[in-house]
Tab-separated table of C-alpha atoms in Angstrom:
chain	number	residue	atom	x	y	z
A	398	UNK	CA	55.866	8.705	74.728
A	399	UNK	CA	52.664	10.830	73.454
A	400	UNK	CA	51.150	13.448	75.333
A	401	UNK	CA	47.610	13.241	76.643
A	402	UNK	CA	45.026	15.038	74.584
A	403	UNK	CA	42.858	17.968	76.054
A	404	UNK	CA	39.828	15.782	75.719
A	405	UNK	CA	41.260	12.926	77.934
A	406	UNK	CA	42.327	15.546	80.477
A	407	UNK	CA	39.207	17.970	80.631
A	408	UNK	CA	36.717	16.304	78.688
A	409	UNK	CA	34.908	14.397	81.514
A	410	UNK	CA	34.976	17.512	83.787
A	411	UNK	CA	33.396	19.786	81.158
A	412	UNK	CA	30.638	16.975	80.628
A	413	UNK	CA	30.044	16.756	84.262
A	414	UNK	CA	29.549	20.577	84.801
A	415	UNK	CA	27.491	20.959	81.454
A	416	UNK	CA	25.086	18.169	82.935
A	417	UNK	CA	24.973	19.876	86.353
A	418	UNK	CA	24.094	23.311	84.664
A	419	UNK	CA	21.173	21.568	82.645
A	420	UNK	CA	19.860	19.816	85.577
A	421	UNK	CA	19.988	23.278	87.656
A	422	UNK	CA	18.278	25.162	84.868
A	423	UNK	CA	15.568	22.517	84.718
A	424	UNK	CA	15.244	22.644	88.612
A	425	UNK	CA	14.936	26.417	88.553
A	426	UNK	CA	12.212	26.413	85.646
A	427	UNK	CA	10.472	23.658	87.521
A	428	UNK	CA	10.221	25.906	90.728
A	429	UNK	CA	9.392	28.961	88.881
A	430	UNK	CA	6.348	27.244	87.188
A	431	UNK	CA	5.264	25.868	90.722
A	432	UNK	CA	5.445	29.088	92.388
A	433	UNK	CA	3.390	30.680	89.497
A	434	UNK	CA	0.815	27.835	89.796
A	435	UNK	CA	0.495	28.059	93.689
A	436	UNK	CA	0.055	32.056	93.015
A	437	UNK	CA	-2.578	31.322	90.352
A	438	UNK	CA	-4.480	28.523	92.233
A	439	UNK	CA	-4.348	30.058	95.573
A	440	UNK	CA	-4.898	33.759	94.988
A	441	UNK	CA	-6.395	33.487	91.620
A	442	UNK	CA	-3.606	35.682	90.094
A	443	UNK	CA	-2.031	38.046	89.279
A	444	UNK	CA	-0.930	36.296	86.150
A	445	UNK	CA	2.166	38.541	85.827
A	446	UNK	CA	4.870	38.009	86.137
A	447	UNK	CA	4.859	34.639	84.667
A	448	UNK	CA	7.486	32.033	83.449
A	449	UNK	CA	8.492	32.200	79.850
A	450	UNK	CA	6.931	29.491	77.602
A	451	UNK	CA	10.364	27.803	76.975
A	452	UNK	CA	11.057	27.368	80.780
A	453	UNK	CA	7.425	25.722	81.135
A	454	UNK	CA	8.419	23.406	78.451
A	455	UNK	CA	11.824	22.679	79.872
A	456	UNK	CA	10.284	22.009	83.294
A	457	UNK	CA	7.755	19.431	81.824
A	458	UNK	CA	4.717	21.384	81.781
A	459	UNK	CA	3.332	20.780	78.411
A	460	UNK	CA	-0.083	22.097	79.096
A	461	UNK	CA	-1.769	25.307	80.217
A	462	UNK	CA	-5.316	25.058	81.606
A	463	UNK	CA	-7.681	27.905	80.591
A	464	UNK	CA	-11.253	28.657	82.003
A	465	UNK	CA	-13.816	30.302	79.853
A	466	UNK	CA	-15.576	32.884	82.125
A	467	UNK	CA	-18.664	32.727	79.860
A	468	UNK	CA	-19.514	29.044	80.010
A	469	UNK	CA	-17.190	28.005	83.196
A	470	UNK	CA	-15.675	25.305	80.960
A	471	UNK	CA	-12.047	24.285	81.661
A	472	UNK	CA	-9.732	23.208	78.738
A	473	UNK	CA	-6.126	22.324	78.270
A	474	UNK	CA	-3.958	23.885	75.724
A	475	UNK	CA	-0.715	22.062	74.263
A	476	UNK	CA	2.250	24.657	74.918
A	477	UNK	CA	4.428	22.918	72.582
A	478	UNK	CA	2.304	23.813	69.437
A	479	UNK	CA	1.692	27.390	70.235
A	480	UNK	CA	3.683	29.528	67.479
A	481	UNK	CA	5.335	32.108	69.701
A	482	UNK	CA	8.697	32.704	70.781
A	483	UNK	CA	10.095	30.621	73.574
A	484	UNK	CA	10.857	33.670	75.557
A	485	UNK	CA	7.123	34.796	75.577
A	486	UNK	CA	5.676	34.996	79.115
A	487	UNK	CA	2.861	32.646	79.709
A	488	UNK	CA	0.521	35.546	80.894
A	489	UNK	CA	0.599	37.074	77.396
A	490	UNK	CA	-1.205	34.036	75.788
A	491	UNK	CA	-4.393	34.795	77.714
A	492	UNK	CA	-5.570	37.422	75.229
A	493	UNK	CA	-5.422	34.875	72.495
A	494	UNK	CA	-7.493	32.153	74.148
A	495	UNK	CA	-11.028	31.979	72.630
A	496	UNK	CA	-13.797	29.562	73.736
A	497	UNK	CA	-15.211	27.749	70.570
A	498	UNK	CA	-18.549	26.931	72.195
A	499	UNK	CA	-19.224	30.614	73.195
A	500	UNK	CA	-17.710	31.965	69.969
A	501	UNK	CA	-20.277	29.784	68.054
A	502	UNK	CA	-23.217	31.261	70.194
A	503	UNK	CA	-22.158	34.902	70.029
A	504	UNK	CA	-21.395	34.861	66.295
A	505	UNK	CA	-17.821	36.494	67.035
A	506	UNK	CA	-14.706	35.397	68.609
A	507	UNK	CA	-15.408	35.232	72.240
A	508	UNK	CA	-12.287	36.387	74.167
A	509	UNK	CA	-13.027	36.114	77.963
A	510	UNK	CA	-10.691	33.602	79.364
A	511	UNK	CA	-8.779	33.255	82.413
A	512	UNK	CA	-5.303	31.367	82.951
A	513	UNK	CA	-5.646	28.637	85.581
A	514	UNK	CA	-2.280	26.700	86.052
A	515	UNK	CA	0.262	25.009	84.234
A	516	UNK	CA	-0.067	21.197	83.805
A	517	UNK	CA	2.219	18.423	82.807
A	518	UNK	CA	-0.880	16.499	81.405
A	519	UNK	CA	-4.037	17.043	79.710
A	520	UNK	CA	-7.234	17.456	81.478
A	521	UNK	CA	-8.801	13.921	81.399
A	522	UNK	CA	-10.891	11.663	83.689
A	523	UNK	CA	-7.549	10.605	85.598
A	524	UNK	CA	-6.402	14.168	85.638
A	525	UNK	CA	-9.191	16.367	86.524
A	526	UNK	CA	-9.284	20.208	86.348
A	527	UNK	CA	-7.739	22.220	88.938
A	528	UNK	CA	-9.941	24.172	91.157
């Protein structure tokens, strides 16, 4: 007569609670990103406070839509290639955004940009820019 191991007694409940915590974190991150998107699209800001970069990626928002205030073009920036800490708030990325077309015309880095919204997909013909 052997005794049951702790894995067989507690393993299933520990795995269940860990999965529940991961789902809850993902739902909370998704809701925070949706609230920020609604504030940005509905009221045109303010961009602060914004969800952290890691929370946006966890929620499935892989792109950030940015609008150049010089030429009014809208572009999507992939969040998974940005080399910043995952705790960096999204609104802090605004100062690093530069429009290539306007920079070429002015001969210096053109930094006037505006954050529009977080997006799950790139801007394309099937996924038009947010207005």
